[in-house]
Amino acid sequence: MVTRREVLAISLVLFLFFAFYSVKLLGVSSTVTTQSVLGKYTQEGELIHVAILKNNTLYGESLRRAEYPIPLVERFVLTYSYRFTPMTEIKGTYRTWGIVKYSVKRGSEEIVLWEDTLFEDSGELEDGKFIVEYNLNLTKLDRRTAEIMDQLGLKRLNRKIVFTTSVHVQGKAFGKEINENFEHISTLVKDTGIGLYYFTNEKESVQKSIIERQTQRTRISKYGVTMYADTAKKVMPLLALLFLTPLIGGVYTIKSQRPKNEFKDLAPYITEGAPVEVERRVILATKDDLKKTFDLLDKPILHYTEGGEDIYVIIDGGIAYEYRHKKNT
């Protein structure tokens, strides 16, 4: 047979066990997100330039290098190429153009007075790429610059040649939808201080990864039992509450069933001990008689047990006022 106290002890242990794991599970995420790289795609644009030279005995008719001597260059053959890799299932449109800006400076601010369009081309991608070619005649451009300076009445005017390409692609790469833009800006610089032409930002490349994210429910295992974390967060507190209920009820029942201490009000004045010698004894019939005697005599109350009875005695002189109280079984 299992006693009530043993049941309460087991309930207490189980309550503490499930309450502990309920608190511990608060820091456990219900889901976990993993990600994997399915693949990478690249958008790449490049401005290729070749100078067609004036008569010279050094370089010949054409030259391909990073810098070009200004007096020798008659024109540039420019080829712009773009490609999307991998090219499968990709469509898109492009627009590429070149402009020349004529400006002056006011402090650090650039004030553009005039713009000319050198060329413009647009179309659709073929197999994720396109190529455009353009001839930039610098001799003709110099004449146009002199004309603009004359009309503006300015002897000094800054000239900046800018090439811009804009591409919009859409489609699929590695099974994922692609819909984005690509832009590439480069310039042709005429550095009269060192006597050279050179191009800036000739190549632009953007690489991105296709990432797949997966969210899974977190599993936890304890003592051979496996369950999802979100389920465990609900089950553990319920089990803790389940074992807390009989624990509270049992404690209350035990407390309510305890015999009432009828001498609680006299407890501060009761001392454990038995009288040694008295001349005579006066037997008190009730607890109230004991309390009245205490109030009248104002003497401490001795307490001891004998023959299954609680005996309360007040000694006054040689007289013992005695009240016998049978113990509850």
Tab-separated table of C-alpha atoms in Angstrom:
chain	number	residue	atom	x	y	z
A	1	MET	CA	0.000	0.000	0.000
A	2	VAL	CA	1.257	3.487	-0.872
A	3	THR	CA	0.668	6.097	1.795
A	4	ARG	CA	-0.637	9.554	1.113
A	5	ARG	CA	2.709	11.123	1.961
A	6	GLU	CA	4.487	8.850	-0.531
A	7	VAL	CA	2.006	9.866	-3.252
A	8	LEU	CA	2.652	13.501	-2.442
A	9	ALA	CA	6.406	12.932	-2.530
A	10	ILE	CA	6.152	11.295	-5.979
A	11	SER	CA	3.891	14.124	-7.201
A	12	LEU	CA	6.400	16.681	-5.934
A	13	VAL	CA	9.304	14.990	-7.748
A	14	LEU	CA	7.343	14.752	-10.992
A	15	PHE	CA	6.156	18.351	-10.702
A	16	LEU	CA	9.728	19.584	-10.209
A	17	PHE	CA	10.908	17.425	-13.145
A	18	PHE	CA	8.347	18.752	-15.622
A	19	ALA	CA	8.588	22.315	-14.285
A	20	PHE	CA	12.368	22.227	-14.770
A	21	TYR	CA	12.072	21.150	-18.407
A	22	SER	CA	9.240	23.637	-19.005
A	23	VAL	CA	11.593	26.453	-18.000
A	24	LYS	CA	14.493	24.940	-19.930
A	25	LEU	CA	12.407	24.695	-23.106
A	26	LEU	CA	11.742	28.437	-23.040
A	27	GLY	CA	15.194	28.960	-24.550
A	28	VAL	CA	14.695	26.382	-27.300
A	29	SER	CA	13.563	27.649	-30.700
A	30	SER	CA	10.502	25.886	-32.095
A	31	THR	CA	11.950	25.982	-35.608
A	32	VAL	CA	15.409	25.948	-37.170
A	33	THR	CA	16.221	27.531	-40.528
A	34	THR	CA	18.888	26.036	-42.775
A	35	GLN	CA	20.146	27.421	-46.045
A	36	SER	CA	22.075	25.954	-48.952
A	37	VAL	CA	23.626	27.538	-52.036
A	38	LEU	CA	22.000	26.131	-55.166
A	39	GLY	CA	24.348	27.969	-57.503
A	40	LYS	CA	25.823	31.313	-58.522
A	41	TYR	CA	25.139	33.602	-61.459
A	42	THR	CA	27.198	36.440	-62.869
A	43	GLN	CA	26.430	39.592	-64.838
A	44	GLU	CA	29.466	41.003	-66.594
A	45	GLY	CA	29.920	43.996	-68.889
A	46	GLU	CA	33.139	45.127	-70.551
A	47	LEU	CA	34.107	48.101	-72.703
A	48	ILE	CA	36.839	47.069	-75.134
A	49	HIS	CA	38.682	49.905	-76.858
A	50	VAL	CA	41.113	49.997	-79.770
A	51	ALA	CA	42.707	53.260	-80.987
A	52	ILE	CA	43.032	53.948	-84.726
A	53	LEU	CA	46.173	56.064	-85.032
A	54	LYS	CA	47.369	58.826	-87.312
A	55	ASN	CA	50.428	58.259	-89.488
A	56	ASN	CA	53.343	57.219	-87.293
A	57	THR	CA	56.340	54.933	-87.422
A	58	LEU	CA	56.071	53.691	-83.821
A	59	TYR	CA	52.795	51.788	-83.306
A	60	GLY	CA	51.391	51.314	-86.762
A	61	GLU	CA	47.708	51.778	-87.664
A	62	SER	CA	46.027	50.609	-84.399
A	63	LEU	CA	46.854	50.245	-80.765
A	64	ARG	CA	45.280	48.397	-77.832
A	65	ARG	CA	46.567	49.345	-74.409
A	66	ALA	CA	45.546	51.058	-71.151
A	67	GLU	CA	46.752	54.546	-72.154
A	68	TYR	CA	47.106	56.242	-75.536
A	69	PRO	CA	49.201	59.250	-76.610
A	70	ILE	CA	46.755	62.075	-77.364
A	71	PRO	CA	48.511	63.436	-80.531
A	72	LEU	CA	48.470	60.016	-82.239
A	73	VAL	CA	44.809	59.026	-81.750
A	74	GLU	CA	42.410	59.739	-84.584
A	75	ARG	CA	39.447	57.664	-83.362
A	76	PHE	CA	38.473	54.849	-81.056
A	77	VAL	CA	36.696	51.666	-82.034
A	78	LEU	CA	34.582	50.781	-78.977
A	79	THR	CA	33.015	47.382	-78.424
A	80	TYR	CA	30.727	46.814	-75.477
A	81	SER	CA	29.809	43.253	-74.512
A	82	TYR	CA	27.493	41.946	-71.825
A	83	ARG	CA	26.645	38.420	-70.770
A	84	PHE	CA	24.655	36.670	-68.086
A	85	THR	CA	26.112	33.353	-66.871
A	86	PRO	CA	24.577	30.763	-66.893
A	87	MET	CA	22.485	31.815	-69.892
A	88	THR	CA	19.641	29.270	-69.650
A	89	GLU	CA	16.077	30.589	-69.332
A	90	ILE	CA	17.215	34.217	-69.141
A	91	LYS	CA	15.622	37.010	-71.161
A	92	GLY	CA	16.089	40.738	-70.970
A	93	THR	CA	16.512	44.115	-72.594
A	94	TYR	CA	19.441	46.507	-72.824
A	95	ARG	CA	20.141	50.137	-73.560
A	96	THR	CA	23.622	51.563	-74.070
A	97	TRP	CA	24.559	55.119	-74.914
A	98	GLY	CA	27.420	57.603	-74.904
A	99	ILE	CA	27.272	61.301	-74.141
A	100	VAL	CA	29.783	64.138	-73.991
A	101	LYS	CA	29.341	66.777	-71.308
A	102	TYR	CA	30.735	70.307	-71.551
A	103	SER	CA	31.087	71.971	-68.169
A	104	VAL	CA	32.889	74.501	-66.020
A	105	LYS	CA	33.724	74.379	-62.319
A	106	ARG	CA	32.578	76.749	-59.619
A	107	GLY	CA	34.614	75.761	-56.626
A	108	SER	CA	34.002	72.017	-56.195
A	109	GLU	CA	30.713	72.153	-58.092
A	110	GLU	CA	30.532	71.044	-61.717
A	111	ILE	CA	28.150	73.070	-63.889
A	112	VAL	CA	27.170	71.310	-67.124
A	113	LEU	CA	26.527	73.843	-69.917
A	114	TRP	CA	25.837	71.472	-72.788
A	115	GLU	CA	25.439	67.765	-73.596
A	116	ASP	CA	25.723	65.916	-76.902
A	117	THR	CA	24.675	62.328	-77.523
A	118	LEU	CA	27.419	60.375	-79.262
A	119	PHE	CA	25.485	57.162	-79.841
A	120	GLU	CA	22.563	55.136	-78.487
A	121	ASP	CA	21.495	51.539	-79.021
A	122	SER	CA	18.923	49.237	-77.412
A	123	GLY	CA	17.451	45.811	-77.953
A	124	GLU	CA	16.868	42.379	-76.447
A	125	LEU	CA	19.354	39.896	-75.098
A	126	GLU	CA	20.163	36.853	-77.197
A	127	ASP	CA	21.162	33.825	-75.135
A	128	GLY	CA	21.703	36.168	-72.208
A	129	LYS	CA	24.177	38.483	-73.996
A	130	PHE	CA	24.646	41.298	-76.509
A	131	ILE	CA	27.498	43.113	-78.283
A	132	VAL	CA	27.495	46.707	-79.580
A	133	GLU	CA	30.233	48.451	-81.597
A	134	TYR	CA	30.744	52.185	-82.055
A	135	ASN	CA	33.360	54.427	-83.694
A	136	LEU	CA	34.323	57.536	-81.754
A	137	ASN	CA	36.007	60.044	-84.109
A	138	LEU	CA	38.087	62.310	-81.899
A	139	THR	CA	39.125	64.627	-84.712
A	140	LYS	CA	35.470	65.324	-85.437
A	141	LEU	CA	34.735	65.613	-81.702
A	142	ASP	CA	37.528	68.179	-81.270
A	143	ARG	CA	35.973	70.328	-84.013
A	144	ARG	CA	32.576	70.075	-82.272
A	145	THR	CA	34.200	71.089	-78.978
A	146	ALA	CA	35.799	74.145	-80.587
A	147	GLU	CA	32.417	75.096	-82.062
A	148	ILE	CA	30.649	74.855	-78.677
A	149	MET	CA	33.370	76.878	-76.956
A	150	ASP	CA	33.061	79.562	-79.611
A	151	GLN	CA	29.267	79.742	-79.263
A	152	LEU	CA	29.459	79.843	-75.470
A	153	GLY	CA	32.210	82.455	-75.632
A	154	LEU	CA	34.436	80.436	-73.285
A	155	LYS	CA	38.116	79.780	-73.849
A	156	ARG	CA	38.278	76.986	-71.298
A	157	LEU	CA	35.681	74.272	-71.145
A	158	ASN	CA	35.855	70.824	-69.535
A	159	ARG	CA	34.853	67.901	-71.738
A	160	LYS	CA	33.772	64.573	-70.245
A	161	ILE	CA	32.812	61.503	-72.293
A	162	VAL	CA	30.591	59.023	-70.447
A	163	PHE	CA	29.461	55.553	-71.617
A	164	THR	CA	26.453	54.044	-69.831
A	165	THR	CA	24.847	50.616	-70.170
A	166	SER	CA	21.617	49.534	-68.466
A	167	VAL	CA	20.346	45.936	-68.588
A	168	HIS	CA	17.187	44.413	-67.171
A	169	VAL	CA	17.114	40.613	-66.919
A	170	GLN	CA	14.383	38.212	-65.924
A	171	GLY	CA	13.885	34.480	-66.034
A	172	LYS	CA	15.139	31.520	-64.022
A	173	ALA	CA	18.519	30.426	-62.722
A	174	PHE	CA	18.894	27.172	-60.800
A	175	GLY	CA	15.106	26.980	-60.601
A	176	LYS	CA	14.695	30.391	-58.935
A	177	GLU	CA	13.094	33.504	-60.423
A	178	ILE	CA	15.486	36.299	-61.447
A	179	ASN	CA	14.300	39.882	-61.965
A	180	GLU	CA	16.917	42.586	-61.568
A	181	ASN	CA	18.904	45.416	-63.151
A	182	PHE	CA	22.540	45.854	-64.111
A	183	GLU	CA	24.280	49.187	-64.762
A	184	HIS	CA	27.768	49.958	-65.982
A	185	ILE	CA	29.279	53.452	-66.310
A	186	SER	CA	32.752	54.175	-67.728
A	187	THR	CA	34.450	57.338	-68.947
A	188	LEU	CA	37.099	58.423	-71.442
A	189	VAL	CA	39.559	60.826	-69.837
A	190	LYS	CA	41.729	63.248	-71.811
A	191	ASP	CA	44.600	64.102	-69.476
A	192	THR	CA	46.431	66.974	-71.164
A	193	GLY	CA	48.820	67.230	-68.226
A	194	ILE	CA	50.505	63.956	-69.175
A	195	GLY	CA	49.321	63.890	-72.784
A	196	LEU	CA	47.314	60.626	-72.553
A	197	TYR	CA	43.841	59.229	-73.163
A	198	TYR	CA	42.644	56.497	-70.793
A	199	PHE	CA	39.369	54.789	-69.830
A	200	THR	CA	37.993	54.313	-66.318
A	201	ASN	CA	35.918	51.384	-65.002
A	202	GLU	CA	36.244	49.369	-68.198
A	203	LYS	CA	34.840	46.213	-66.623
A	204	GLU	CA	31.885	45.684	-64.289
A	205	SER	CA	31.008	42.313	-62.770
A	206	VAL	CA	28.285	41.348	-60.294
A	207	GLN	CA	28.026	37.853	-58.843
A	208	LYS	CA	25.153	36.621	-56.696
A	209	SER	CA	24.207	33.336	-55.092
A	210	ILE	CA	20.913	31.492	-55.303
A	211	ILE	CA	20.113	30.476	-51.739
A	212	GLU	CA	17.414	28.058	-50.686
A	213	ARG	CA	16.140	28.385	-47.137
A	214	GLN	CA	14.284	25.621	-45.355
A	215	THR	CA	12.497	25.884	-42.030
A	216	GLN	CA	12.071	22.724	-39.975
A	217	ARG	CA	10.444	22.066	-36.631
A	218	THR	CA	12.964	21.445	-33.870
A	219	ARG	CA	13.008	17.968	-32.351
A	220	ILE	CA	14.120	17.221	-28.811
A	221	SER	CA	14.887	13.830	-27.269
A	222	LYS	CA	14.912	13.005	-23.570
A	223	TYR	CA	15.051	9.602	-21.952
A	224	GLY	CA	14.256	7.840	-25.222
A	225	VAL	CA	11.239	10.070	-25.992
A	226	THR	CA	11.384	12.321	-29.082
A	227	MET	CA	8.923	15.103	-29.814
A	228	TYR	CA	8.745	18.465	-31.521
A	229	ALA	CA	9.872	21.433	-29.422
A	230	ASP	CA	6.644	23.367	-29.916
A	231	THR	CA	4.663	20.328	-28.754
A	232	ALA	CA	6.962	19.806	-25.772
A	233	LYS	CA	6.497	23.461	-24.771
A	234	LYS	CA	2.786	22.752	-24.412
A	235	VAL	CA	2.979	19.260	-22.929
A	236	MET	CA	5.600	19.910	-20.214
A	237	PRO	CA	3.706	22.747	-18.453
A	238	LEU	CA	0.476	20.730	-18.629
A	239	LEU	CA	2.164	17.723	-17.012
A	240	ALA	CA	3.704	19.977	-14.366
A	241	LEU	CA	0.251	21.414	-13.660
A	242	LEU	CA	-1.209	17.907	-13.615
A	243	PHE	CA	1.111	16.827	-10.799
A	244	LEU	CA	0.870	20.176	-9.020
A	245	THR	CA	-2.889	19.814	-8.545
A	246	PRO	CA	-2.823	16.678	-6.315
A	247	LEU	CA	0.221	18.080	-4.556
A	248	ILE	CA	-1.647	21.235	-3.557
A	249	GLY	CA	-4.782	19.219	-2.725
A	250	GLY	CA	-2.854	16.681	-0.632
A	251	VAL	CA	-0.996	19.332	1.339
A	252	TYR	CA	-4.250	21.134	2.003
A	253	THR	CA	-5.956	17.907	3.060
A	254	ILE	CA	-3.157	16.938	5.444
A	255	LYS	CA	-3.136	20.407	6.909
A	256	SER	CA	-6.906	20.454	7.321
A	257	GLN	CA	-6.902	17.034	8.961
A	258	ARG	CA	-4.335	17.925	11.566
A	259	PRO	CA	-5.864	18.144	15.049
A	260	LYS	CA	-6.406	21.689	16.136
A	261	ASN	CA	-4.079	22.976	18.777
A	262	GLU	CA	-6.518	23.929	21.516
A	263	PHE	CA	-3.734	25.505	23.537
A	264	LYS	CA	-2.410	27.748	20.795
A	265	ASP	CA	-3.383	30.911	22.679
A	266	LEU	CA	-1.532	29.697	25.778
A	267	ALA	CA	1.527	28.391	23.934
A	268	PRO	CA	3.806	31.372	24.858
A	269	TYR	CA	3.227	30.640	28.555
A	270	ILE	CA	3.642	26.854	28.486
A	271	THR	CA	6.927	25.300	29.607
A	272	GLU	CA	7.810	21.639	29.279
A	273	GLY	CA	8.307	20.025	32.683
A	274	ALA	CA	6.566	18.283	35.605
A	275	PRO	CA	6.105	19.467	39.201
A	276	VAL	CA	8.298	17.677	41.747
A	277	GLU	CA	6.439	18.017	45.063
A	278	VAL	CA	3.124	19.631	45.801
A	279	GLU	CA	1.013	19.685	48.972
A	280	ARG	CA	-2.200	19.054	47.171
A	281	ARG	CA	-3.731	18.945	43.701
A	282	VAL	CA	-6.748	20.739	42.328
A	283	ILE	CA	-8.148	19.048	39.237
A	284	LEU	CA	-9.502	21.439	36.636
A	285	ALA	CA	-12.407	20.162	34.536
A	286	THR	CA	-11.938	22.085	31.312
A	287	LYS	CA	-9.423	24.013	29.277
A	288	ASP	CA	-11.379	27.183	30.087
A	289	ASP	CA	-10.836	26.503	33.787
A	290	LEU	CA	-7.099	26.264	33.056
A	291	LYS	CA	-7.157	29.579	31.218
A	292	LYS	CA	-9.133	31.278	34.062
A	293	THR	CA	-6.658	29.949	36.620
A	294	PHE	CA	-3.768	31.259	34.529
A	295	ASP	CA	-5.387	34.672	34.262
A	296	LEU	CA	-5.941	34.830	38.040
A	297	LEU	CA	-2.567	33.493	39.187
A	298	ASP	CA	-0.396	34.745	36.336
A	299	LYS	CA	1.942	31.777	36.773
A	300	PRO	CA	3.672	29.733	33.993
A	301	ILE	CA	2.021	26.563	32.802
A	302	LEU	CA	3.993	23.314	33.018
A	303	HIS	CA	3.305	20.629	30.457
A	304	TYR	CA	4.139	16.931	30.424
A	305	THR	CA	2.578	13.691	29.257
A	306	GLU	CA	1.530	10.706	31.315
A	307	GLY	CA	-0.532	7.664	30.428
A	308	GLY	CA	-1.511	9.008	27.040
A	309	GLU	CA	-2.656	12.314	28.466
A	310	ASP	CA	-1.321	15.860	28.155
A	311	ILE	CA	-1.133	17.313	31.618
A	312	TYR	CA	-1.042	21.085	32.167
A	313	VAL	CA	-0.157	22.297	35.667
A	314	ILE	CA	-0.012	25.724	37.307
A	315	ILE	CA	1.851	25.799	40.642
A	316	ASP	CA	0.875	28.366	43.228
A	317	GLY	CA	2.617	27.890	46.549
A	318	GLY	CA	2.205	24.192	47.325
A	319	ILE	CA	-0.981	23.787	45.289
A	320	ALA	CA	-0.969	22.292	41.774
A	321	TYR	CA	-3.872	23.269	39.536
A	322	GLU	CA	-3.968	20.440	37.059
A	323	TYR	CA	-5.819	19.912	33.781
A	324	ARG	CA	-5.627	16.568	31.995
A	325	HIS	CA	-6.226	16.462	28.264
A	326	LYS	CA	-6.478	13.174	26.407
A	327	LYS	CA	-4.443	12.988	23.203
A	328	ASN	CA	-6.289	12.553	19.900
A	329	THR	CA	-5.553	9.250	18.222
